[in-house]
PDB file of C-alpha atoms in Angstrom:
ATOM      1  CA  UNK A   9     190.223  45.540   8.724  1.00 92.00           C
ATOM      2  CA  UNK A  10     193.741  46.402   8.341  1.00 98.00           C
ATOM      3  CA  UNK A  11     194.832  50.326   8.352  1.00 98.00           C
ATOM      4  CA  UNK A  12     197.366  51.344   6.184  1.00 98.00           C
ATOM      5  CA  UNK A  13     199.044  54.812   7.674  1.00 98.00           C
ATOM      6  CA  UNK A  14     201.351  56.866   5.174  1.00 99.00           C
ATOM      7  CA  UNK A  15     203.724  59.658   6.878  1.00 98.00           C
ATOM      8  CA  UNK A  16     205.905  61.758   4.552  1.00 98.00           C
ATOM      9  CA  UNK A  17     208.622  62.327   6.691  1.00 98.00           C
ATOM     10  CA  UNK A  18     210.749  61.022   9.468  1.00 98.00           C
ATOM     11  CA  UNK A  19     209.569  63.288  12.497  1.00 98.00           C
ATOM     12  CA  UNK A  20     205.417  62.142  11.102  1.00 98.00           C
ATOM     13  CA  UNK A  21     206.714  58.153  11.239  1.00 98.00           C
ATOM     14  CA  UNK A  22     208.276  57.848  14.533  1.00 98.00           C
ATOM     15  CA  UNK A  23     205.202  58.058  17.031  1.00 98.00           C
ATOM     16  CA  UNK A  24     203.582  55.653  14.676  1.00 98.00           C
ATOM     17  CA  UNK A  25     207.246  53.519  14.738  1.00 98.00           C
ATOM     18  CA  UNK A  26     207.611  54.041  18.802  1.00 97.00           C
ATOM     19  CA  UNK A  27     204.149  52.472  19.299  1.00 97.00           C
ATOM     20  CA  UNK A  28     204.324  49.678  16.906  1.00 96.00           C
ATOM     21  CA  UNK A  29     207.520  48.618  18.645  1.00 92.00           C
ATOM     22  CA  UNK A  30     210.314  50.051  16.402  1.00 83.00           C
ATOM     23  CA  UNK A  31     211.197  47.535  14.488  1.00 92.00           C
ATOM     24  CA  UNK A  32     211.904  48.543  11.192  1.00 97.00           C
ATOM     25  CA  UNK A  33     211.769  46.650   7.697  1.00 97.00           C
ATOM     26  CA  UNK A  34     212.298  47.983   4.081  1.00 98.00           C
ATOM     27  CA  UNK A  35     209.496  48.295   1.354  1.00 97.00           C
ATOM     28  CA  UNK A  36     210.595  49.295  -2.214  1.00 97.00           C
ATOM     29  CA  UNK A  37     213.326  51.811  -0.262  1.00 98.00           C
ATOM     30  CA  UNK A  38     210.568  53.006   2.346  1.00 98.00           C
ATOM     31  CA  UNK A  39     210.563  52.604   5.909  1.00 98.00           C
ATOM     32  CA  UNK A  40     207.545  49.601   6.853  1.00 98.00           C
ATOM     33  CA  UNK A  41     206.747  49.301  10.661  1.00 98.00           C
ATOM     34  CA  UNK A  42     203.815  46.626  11.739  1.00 98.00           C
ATOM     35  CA  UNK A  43     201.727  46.138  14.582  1.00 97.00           C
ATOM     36  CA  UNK A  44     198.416  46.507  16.596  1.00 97.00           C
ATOM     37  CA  UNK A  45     197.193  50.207  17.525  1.00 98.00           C
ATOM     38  CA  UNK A  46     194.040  51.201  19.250  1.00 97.00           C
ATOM     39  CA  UNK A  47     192.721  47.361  18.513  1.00 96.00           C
ATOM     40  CA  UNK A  48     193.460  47.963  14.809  1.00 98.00           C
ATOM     41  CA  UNK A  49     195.972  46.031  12.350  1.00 98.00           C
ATOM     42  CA  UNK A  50     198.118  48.678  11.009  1.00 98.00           C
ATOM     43  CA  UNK A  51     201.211  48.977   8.634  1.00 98.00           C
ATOM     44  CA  UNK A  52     202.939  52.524   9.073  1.00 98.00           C
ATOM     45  CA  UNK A  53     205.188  53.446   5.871  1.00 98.00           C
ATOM     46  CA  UNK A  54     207.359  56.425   5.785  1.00 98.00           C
ATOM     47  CA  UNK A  55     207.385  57.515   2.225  1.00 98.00           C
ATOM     48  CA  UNK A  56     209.492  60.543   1.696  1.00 98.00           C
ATOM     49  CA  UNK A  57     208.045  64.119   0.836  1.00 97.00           C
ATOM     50  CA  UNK A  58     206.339  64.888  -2.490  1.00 97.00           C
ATOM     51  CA  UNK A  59     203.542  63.553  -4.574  1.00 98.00           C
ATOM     52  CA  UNK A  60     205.355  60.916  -6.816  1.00 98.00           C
ATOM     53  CA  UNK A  61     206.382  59.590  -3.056  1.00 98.00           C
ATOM     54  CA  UNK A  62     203.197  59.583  -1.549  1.00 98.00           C
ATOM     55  CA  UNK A  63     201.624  57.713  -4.946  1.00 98.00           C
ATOM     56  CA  UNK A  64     204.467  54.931  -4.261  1.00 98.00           C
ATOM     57  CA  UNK A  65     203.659  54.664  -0.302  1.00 98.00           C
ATOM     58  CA  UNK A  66     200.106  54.295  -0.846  1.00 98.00           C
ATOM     59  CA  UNK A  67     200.271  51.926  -3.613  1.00 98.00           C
ATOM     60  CA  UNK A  68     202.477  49.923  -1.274  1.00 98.00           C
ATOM     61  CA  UNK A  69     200.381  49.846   1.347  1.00 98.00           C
ATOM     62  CA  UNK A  70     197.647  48.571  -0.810  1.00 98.00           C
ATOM     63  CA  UNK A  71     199.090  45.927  -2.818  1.00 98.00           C
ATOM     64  CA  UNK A  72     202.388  44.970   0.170  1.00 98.00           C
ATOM     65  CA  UNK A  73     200.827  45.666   3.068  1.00 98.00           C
ATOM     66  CA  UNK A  74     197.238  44.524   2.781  1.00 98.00           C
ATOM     67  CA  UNK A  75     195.548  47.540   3.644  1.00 98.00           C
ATOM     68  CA  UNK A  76     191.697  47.931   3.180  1.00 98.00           C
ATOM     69  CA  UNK A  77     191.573  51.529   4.204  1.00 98.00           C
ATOM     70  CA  UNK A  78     194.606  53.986   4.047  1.00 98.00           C
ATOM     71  CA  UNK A  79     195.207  56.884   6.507  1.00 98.00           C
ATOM     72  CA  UNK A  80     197.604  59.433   5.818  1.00 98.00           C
ATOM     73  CA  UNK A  81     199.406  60.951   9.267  1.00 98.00           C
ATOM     74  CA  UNK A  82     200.575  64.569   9.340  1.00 98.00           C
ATOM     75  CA  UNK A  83     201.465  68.168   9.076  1.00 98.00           C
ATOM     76  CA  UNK A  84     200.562  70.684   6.977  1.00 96.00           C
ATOM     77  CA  UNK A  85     200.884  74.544   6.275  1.00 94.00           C
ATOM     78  CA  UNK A  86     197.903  76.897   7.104  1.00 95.00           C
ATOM     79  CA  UNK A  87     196.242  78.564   4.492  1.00 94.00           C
ATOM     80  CA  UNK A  88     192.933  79.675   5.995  1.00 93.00           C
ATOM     81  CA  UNK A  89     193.220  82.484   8.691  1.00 90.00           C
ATOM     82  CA  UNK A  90     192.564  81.861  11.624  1.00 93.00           C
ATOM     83  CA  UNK A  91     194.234  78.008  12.217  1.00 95.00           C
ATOM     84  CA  UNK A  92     197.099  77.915  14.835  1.00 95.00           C
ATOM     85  CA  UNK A  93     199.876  75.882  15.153  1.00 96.00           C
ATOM     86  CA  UNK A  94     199.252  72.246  16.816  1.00 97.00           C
ATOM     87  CA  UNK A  95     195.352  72.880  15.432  1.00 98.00           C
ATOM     88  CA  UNK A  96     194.389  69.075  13.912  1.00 98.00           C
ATOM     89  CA  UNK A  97     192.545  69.599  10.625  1.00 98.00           C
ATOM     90  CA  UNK A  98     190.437  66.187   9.456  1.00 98.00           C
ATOM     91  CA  UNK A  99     190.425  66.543   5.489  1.00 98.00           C
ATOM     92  CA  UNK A 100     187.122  66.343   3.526  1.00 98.00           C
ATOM     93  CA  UNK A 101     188.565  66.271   0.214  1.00 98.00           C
ATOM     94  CA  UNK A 102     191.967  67.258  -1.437  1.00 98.00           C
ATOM     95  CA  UNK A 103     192.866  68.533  -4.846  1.00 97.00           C
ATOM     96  CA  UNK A 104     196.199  69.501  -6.716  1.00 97.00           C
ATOM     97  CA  UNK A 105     196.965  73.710  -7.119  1.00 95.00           C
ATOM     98  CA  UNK A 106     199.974  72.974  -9.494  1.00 92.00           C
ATOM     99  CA  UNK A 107     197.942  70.611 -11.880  1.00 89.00           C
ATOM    100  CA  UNK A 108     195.309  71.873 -14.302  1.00 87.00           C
ATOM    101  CA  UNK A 109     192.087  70.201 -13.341  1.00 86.00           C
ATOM    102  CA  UNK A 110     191.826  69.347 -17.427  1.00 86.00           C
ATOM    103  CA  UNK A 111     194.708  67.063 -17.643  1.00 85.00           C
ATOM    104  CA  UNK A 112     192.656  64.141 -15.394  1.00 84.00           C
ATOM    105  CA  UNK A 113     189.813  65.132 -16.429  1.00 85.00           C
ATOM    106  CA  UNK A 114     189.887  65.795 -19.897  1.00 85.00           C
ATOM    107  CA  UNK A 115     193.412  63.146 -21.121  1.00 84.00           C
ATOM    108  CA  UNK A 116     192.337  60.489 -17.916  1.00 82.00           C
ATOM    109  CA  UNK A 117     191.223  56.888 -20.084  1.00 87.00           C
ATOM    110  CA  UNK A 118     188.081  56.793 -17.399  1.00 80.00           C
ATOM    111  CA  UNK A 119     187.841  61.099 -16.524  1.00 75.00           C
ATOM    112  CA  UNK A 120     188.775  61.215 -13.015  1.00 85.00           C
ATOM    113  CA  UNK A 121     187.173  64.116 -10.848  1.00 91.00           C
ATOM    114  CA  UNK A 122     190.314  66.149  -9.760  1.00 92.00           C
ATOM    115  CA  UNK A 123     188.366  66.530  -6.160  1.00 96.00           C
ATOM    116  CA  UNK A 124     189.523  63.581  -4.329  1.00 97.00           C
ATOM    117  CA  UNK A 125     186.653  63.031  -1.239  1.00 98.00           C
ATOM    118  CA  UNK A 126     187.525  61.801   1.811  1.00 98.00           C
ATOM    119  CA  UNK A 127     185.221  58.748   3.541  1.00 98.00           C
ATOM    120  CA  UNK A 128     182.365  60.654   5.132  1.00 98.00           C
ATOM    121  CA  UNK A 129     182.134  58.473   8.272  1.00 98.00           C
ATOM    122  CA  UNK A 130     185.936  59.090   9.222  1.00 98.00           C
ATOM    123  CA  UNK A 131     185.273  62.961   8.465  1.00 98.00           C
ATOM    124  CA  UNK A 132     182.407  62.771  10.783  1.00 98.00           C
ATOM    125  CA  UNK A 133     184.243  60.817  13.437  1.00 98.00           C
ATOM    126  CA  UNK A 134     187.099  63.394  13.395  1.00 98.00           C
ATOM    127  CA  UNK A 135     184.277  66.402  13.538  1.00 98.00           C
ATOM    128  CA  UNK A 136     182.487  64.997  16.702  1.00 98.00           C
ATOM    129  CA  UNK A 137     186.042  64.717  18.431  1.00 98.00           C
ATOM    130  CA  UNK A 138     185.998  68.313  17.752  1.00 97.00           C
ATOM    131  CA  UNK A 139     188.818  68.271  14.633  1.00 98.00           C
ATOM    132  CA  UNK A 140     188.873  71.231  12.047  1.00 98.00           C
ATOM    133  CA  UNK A 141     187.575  69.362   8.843  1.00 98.00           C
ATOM    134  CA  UNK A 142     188.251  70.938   5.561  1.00 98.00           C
ATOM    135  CA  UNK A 143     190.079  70.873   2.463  1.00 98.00           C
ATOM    136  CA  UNK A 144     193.645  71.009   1.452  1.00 98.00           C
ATOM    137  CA  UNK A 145     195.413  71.569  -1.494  1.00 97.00           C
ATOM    138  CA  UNK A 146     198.534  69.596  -2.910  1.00 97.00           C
ATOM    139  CA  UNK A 147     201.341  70.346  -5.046  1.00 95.00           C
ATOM    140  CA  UNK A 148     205.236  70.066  -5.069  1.00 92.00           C
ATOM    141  CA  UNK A 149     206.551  73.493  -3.985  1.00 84.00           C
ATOM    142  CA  UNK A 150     206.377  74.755  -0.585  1.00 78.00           C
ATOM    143  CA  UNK A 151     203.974  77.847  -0.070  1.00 76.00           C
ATOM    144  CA  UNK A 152     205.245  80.735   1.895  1.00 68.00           C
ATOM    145  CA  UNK A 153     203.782  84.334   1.068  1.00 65.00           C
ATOM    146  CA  UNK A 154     203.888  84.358  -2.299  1.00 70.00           C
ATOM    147  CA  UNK A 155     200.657  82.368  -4.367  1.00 76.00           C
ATOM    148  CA  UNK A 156     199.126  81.999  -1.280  1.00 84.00           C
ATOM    149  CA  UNK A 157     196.463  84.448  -1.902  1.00 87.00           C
ATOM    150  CA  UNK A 158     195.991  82.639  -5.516  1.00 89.00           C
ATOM    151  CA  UNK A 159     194.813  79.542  -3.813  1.00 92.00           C
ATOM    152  CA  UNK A 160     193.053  80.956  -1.305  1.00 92.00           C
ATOM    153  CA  UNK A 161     190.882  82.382  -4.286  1.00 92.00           C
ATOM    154  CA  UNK A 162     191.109  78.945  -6.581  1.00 93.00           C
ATOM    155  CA  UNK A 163     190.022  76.884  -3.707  1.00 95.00           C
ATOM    156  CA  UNK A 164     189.792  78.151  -0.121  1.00 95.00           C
ATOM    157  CA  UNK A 165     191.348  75.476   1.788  1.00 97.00           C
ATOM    158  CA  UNK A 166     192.041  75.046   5.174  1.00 97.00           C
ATOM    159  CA  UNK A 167     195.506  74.428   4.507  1.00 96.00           C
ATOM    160  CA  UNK A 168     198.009  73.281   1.607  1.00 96.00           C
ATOM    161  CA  UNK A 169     200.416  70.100   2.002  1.00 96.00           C
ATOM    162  CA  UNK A 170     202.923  67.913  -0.549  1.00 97.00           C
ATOM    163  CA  UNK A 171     201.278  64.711  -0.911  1.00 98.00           C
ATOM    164  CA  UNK A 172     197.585  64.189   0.613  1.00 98.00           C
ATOM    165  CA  UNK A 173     195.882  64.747  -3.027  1.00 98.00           C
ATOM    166  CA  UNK A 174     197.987  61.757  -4.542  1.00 98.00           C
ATOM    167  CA  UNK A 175     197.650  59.715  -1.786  1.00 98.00           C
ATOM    168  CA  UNK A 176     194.033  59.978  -2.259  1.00 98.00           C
ATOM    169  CA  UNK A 177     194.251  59.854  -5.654  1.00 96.00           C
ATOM    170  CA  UNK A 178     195.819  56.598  -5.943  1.00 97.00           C
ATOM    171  CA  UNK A 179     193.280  55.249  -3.199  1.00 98.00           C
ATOM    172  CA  UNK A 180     190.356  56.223  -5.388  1.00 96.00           C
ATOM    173  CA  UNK A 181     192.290  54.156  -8.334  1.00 94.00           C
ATOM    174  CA  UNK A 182     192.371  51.208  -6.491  1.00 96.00           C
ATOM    175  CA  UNK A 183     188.933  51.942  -4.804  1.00 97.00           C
ATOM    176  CA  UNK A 184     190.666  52.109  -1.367  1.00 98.00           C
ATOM    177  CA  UNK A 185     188.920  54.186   1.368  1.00 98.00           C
ATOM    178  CA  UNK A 186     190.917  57.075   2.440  1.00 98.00           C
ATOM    179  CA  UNK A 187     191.308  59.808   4.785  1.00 98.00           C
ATOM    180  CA  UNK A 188     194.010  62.224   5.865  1.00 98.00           C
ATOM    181  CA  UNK A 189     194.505  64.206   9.708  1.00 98.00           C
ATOM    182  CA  UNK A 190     196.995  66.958   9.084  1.00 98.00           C
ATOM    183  CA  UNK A 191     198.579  69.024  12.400  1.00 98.00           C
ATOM    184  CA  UNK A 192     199.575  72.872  11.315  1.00 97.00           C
ATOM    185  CA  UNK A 193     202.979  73.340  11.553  1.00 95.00           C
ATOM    186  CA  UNK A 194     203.348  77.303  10.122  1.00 91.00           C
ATOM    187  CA  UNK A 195     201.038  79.958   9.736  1.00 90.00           C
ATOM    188  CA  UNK A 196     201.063  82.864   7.541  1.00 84.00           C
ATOM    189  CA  UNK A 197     202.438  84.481  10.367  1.00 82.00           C
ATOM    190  CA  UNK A 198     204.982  81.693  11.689  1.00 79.00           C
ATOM    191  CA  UNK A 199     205.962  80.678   7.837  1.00 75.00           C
ATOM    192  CA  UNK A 200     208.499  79.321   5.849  1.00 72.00           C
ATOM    193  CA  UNK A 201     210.993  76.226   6.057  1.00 76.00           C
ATOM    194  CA  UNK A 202     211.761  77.580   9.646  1.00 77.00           C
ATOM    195  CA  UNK A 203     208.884  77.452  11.067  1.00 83.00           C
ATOM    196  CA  UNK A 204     208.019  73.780   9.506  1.00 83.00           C
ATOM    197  CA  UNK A 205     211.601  72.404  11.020  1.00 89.00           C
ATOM    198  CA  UNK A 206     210.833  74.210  14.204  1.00 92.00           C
ATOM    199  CA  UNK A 207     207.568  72.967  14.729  1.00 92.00           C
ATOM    200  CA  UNK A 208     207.305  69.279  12.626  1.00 95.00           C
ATOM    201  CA  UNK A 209     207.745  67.121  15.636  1.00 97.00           C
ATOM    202  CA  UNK A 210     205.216  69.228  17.585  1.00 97.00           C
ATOM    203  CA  UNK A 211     202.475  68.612  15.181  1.00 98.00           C
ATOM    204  CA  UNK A 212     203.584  65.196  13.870  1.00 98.00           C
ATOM    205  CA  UNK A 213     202.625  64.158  17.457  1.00 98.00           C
ATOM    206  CA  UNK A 214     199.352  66.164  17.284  1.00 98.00           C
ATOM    207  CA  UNK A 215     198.177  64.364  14.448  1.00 98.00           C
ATOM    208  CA  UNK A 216     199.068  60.874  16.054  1.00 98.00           C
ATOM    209  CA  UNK A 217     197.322  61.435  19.389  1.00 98.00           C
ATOM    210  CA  UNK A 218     194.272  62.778  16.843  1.00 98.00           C
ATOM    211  CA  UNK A 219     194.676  59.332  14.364  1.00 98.00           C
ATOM    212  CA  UNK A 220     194.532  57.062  17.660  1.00 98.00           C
ATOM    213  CA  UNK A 221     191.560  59.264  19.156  1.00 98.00           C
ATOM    214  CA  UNK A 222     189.969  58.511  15.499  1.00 98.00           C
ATOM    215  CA  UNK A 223     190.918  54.539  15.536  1.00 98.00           C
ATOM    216  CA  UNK A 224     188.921  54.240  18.698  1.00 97.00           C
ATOM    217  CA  UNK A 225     186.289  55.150  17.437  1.00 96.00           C
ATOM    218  CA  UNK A 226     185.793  52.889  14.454  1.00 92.00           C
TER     219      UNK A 226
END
């Protein structure tokens, strides 16, 4: 089986680049890295941040790259109280809070479910390595303060992110498994762009060690 890993962002790519042997091609503008980790194939691409990114980096890992299941590699910001910073959140499932629901379900040619599942056995792997599993929630702004009590009521995730929901959502297109290990990077107490810069490489690493921990076990 090969494993596809998508990271949004430079500091998310380079554990995944440093032990694939750093050796760096180009895919459609993105940054490709092959190799063998924890006795799996992998491709890691580094996409860039956002959804229309993360949509092109999983499609490419699909259809370039060969991959039979894809793996996005992470941080994300915490929503739920409670989650610290470093904390490694597996995600069950992932939907958009700046898209109405309607628009893929209602104007989609085959009415997609806007809840994007994870694979179960993954989730389950990630659970009995002790992981917080849970859902986040996607869209293209970055949420501090404000609106984050709206999504808490819309759809009490565990934490909110830039790209995980069309990631998945392209995976479910192309009936590609898919999962998704996020690292918390800012809290509702630590928040804003600050805290993300501060702490990115912290957590970027976090969710590595949890993806290998993961890839050992399937």
């Amino acid at each position: 089986m090969k494993i596809g890993i998508l990271c949004a962002c430079a500091p998310e790519f380079e554990p995944y680049k440093s032990a694939l042997g750093g050796r760096v091609s180009m895919l459609h503008g993105m940054q490709r890295v092959d190799g063998v980790l924890c006795g799996h194939e992998v491709s890691a691409v580094f996409c860039g941040i956002g959804k229309v990114n993360a949509a092109l980096g999983a499609g490419a890992l699909i259809r370039d790259c060969g991959a039979d299941r894809v793996i996005m590699s992470g941080v994300a910001g915490a929503i739920k109280r409670g989650v610290h910073i470093g904390d490694c959140v597996m995600i069950t499932d992932c939907v958009y809070h700046d898209l109405t629901p309607e628009l893929i379900t209602q104007y989609h040619p085959s009415g997609i479910d806007p809840d994007f599942l994870c694979e179960k056995n993954v989730v389950d792997t990630g659970r009995a390595l002790g992981m917080l599993c849970g859902r986040t929630v996607t869209g293209d702004v970055f949420i501090e303060s404000d609106g984050r009590e709206n999504i808490i009521e819309r759809f009490d995730p565990i934490c909110c992110d830039m790209e995980t929901a069309a990631a998945a959502h392209v995976c479910r297109a192309m009936n590609i498994p898919f999962n998704c290990v996020r690292a918390i990077s800012d809290t509702e107490d630590e928040s804003g762009l600050g805290s993300f810069e501060k702490n990115v490489a912290f957590a970027a690493q976090k969710a590595f060690d949890a993806v290998c921990a993961v890839l050992g076990e399937i």
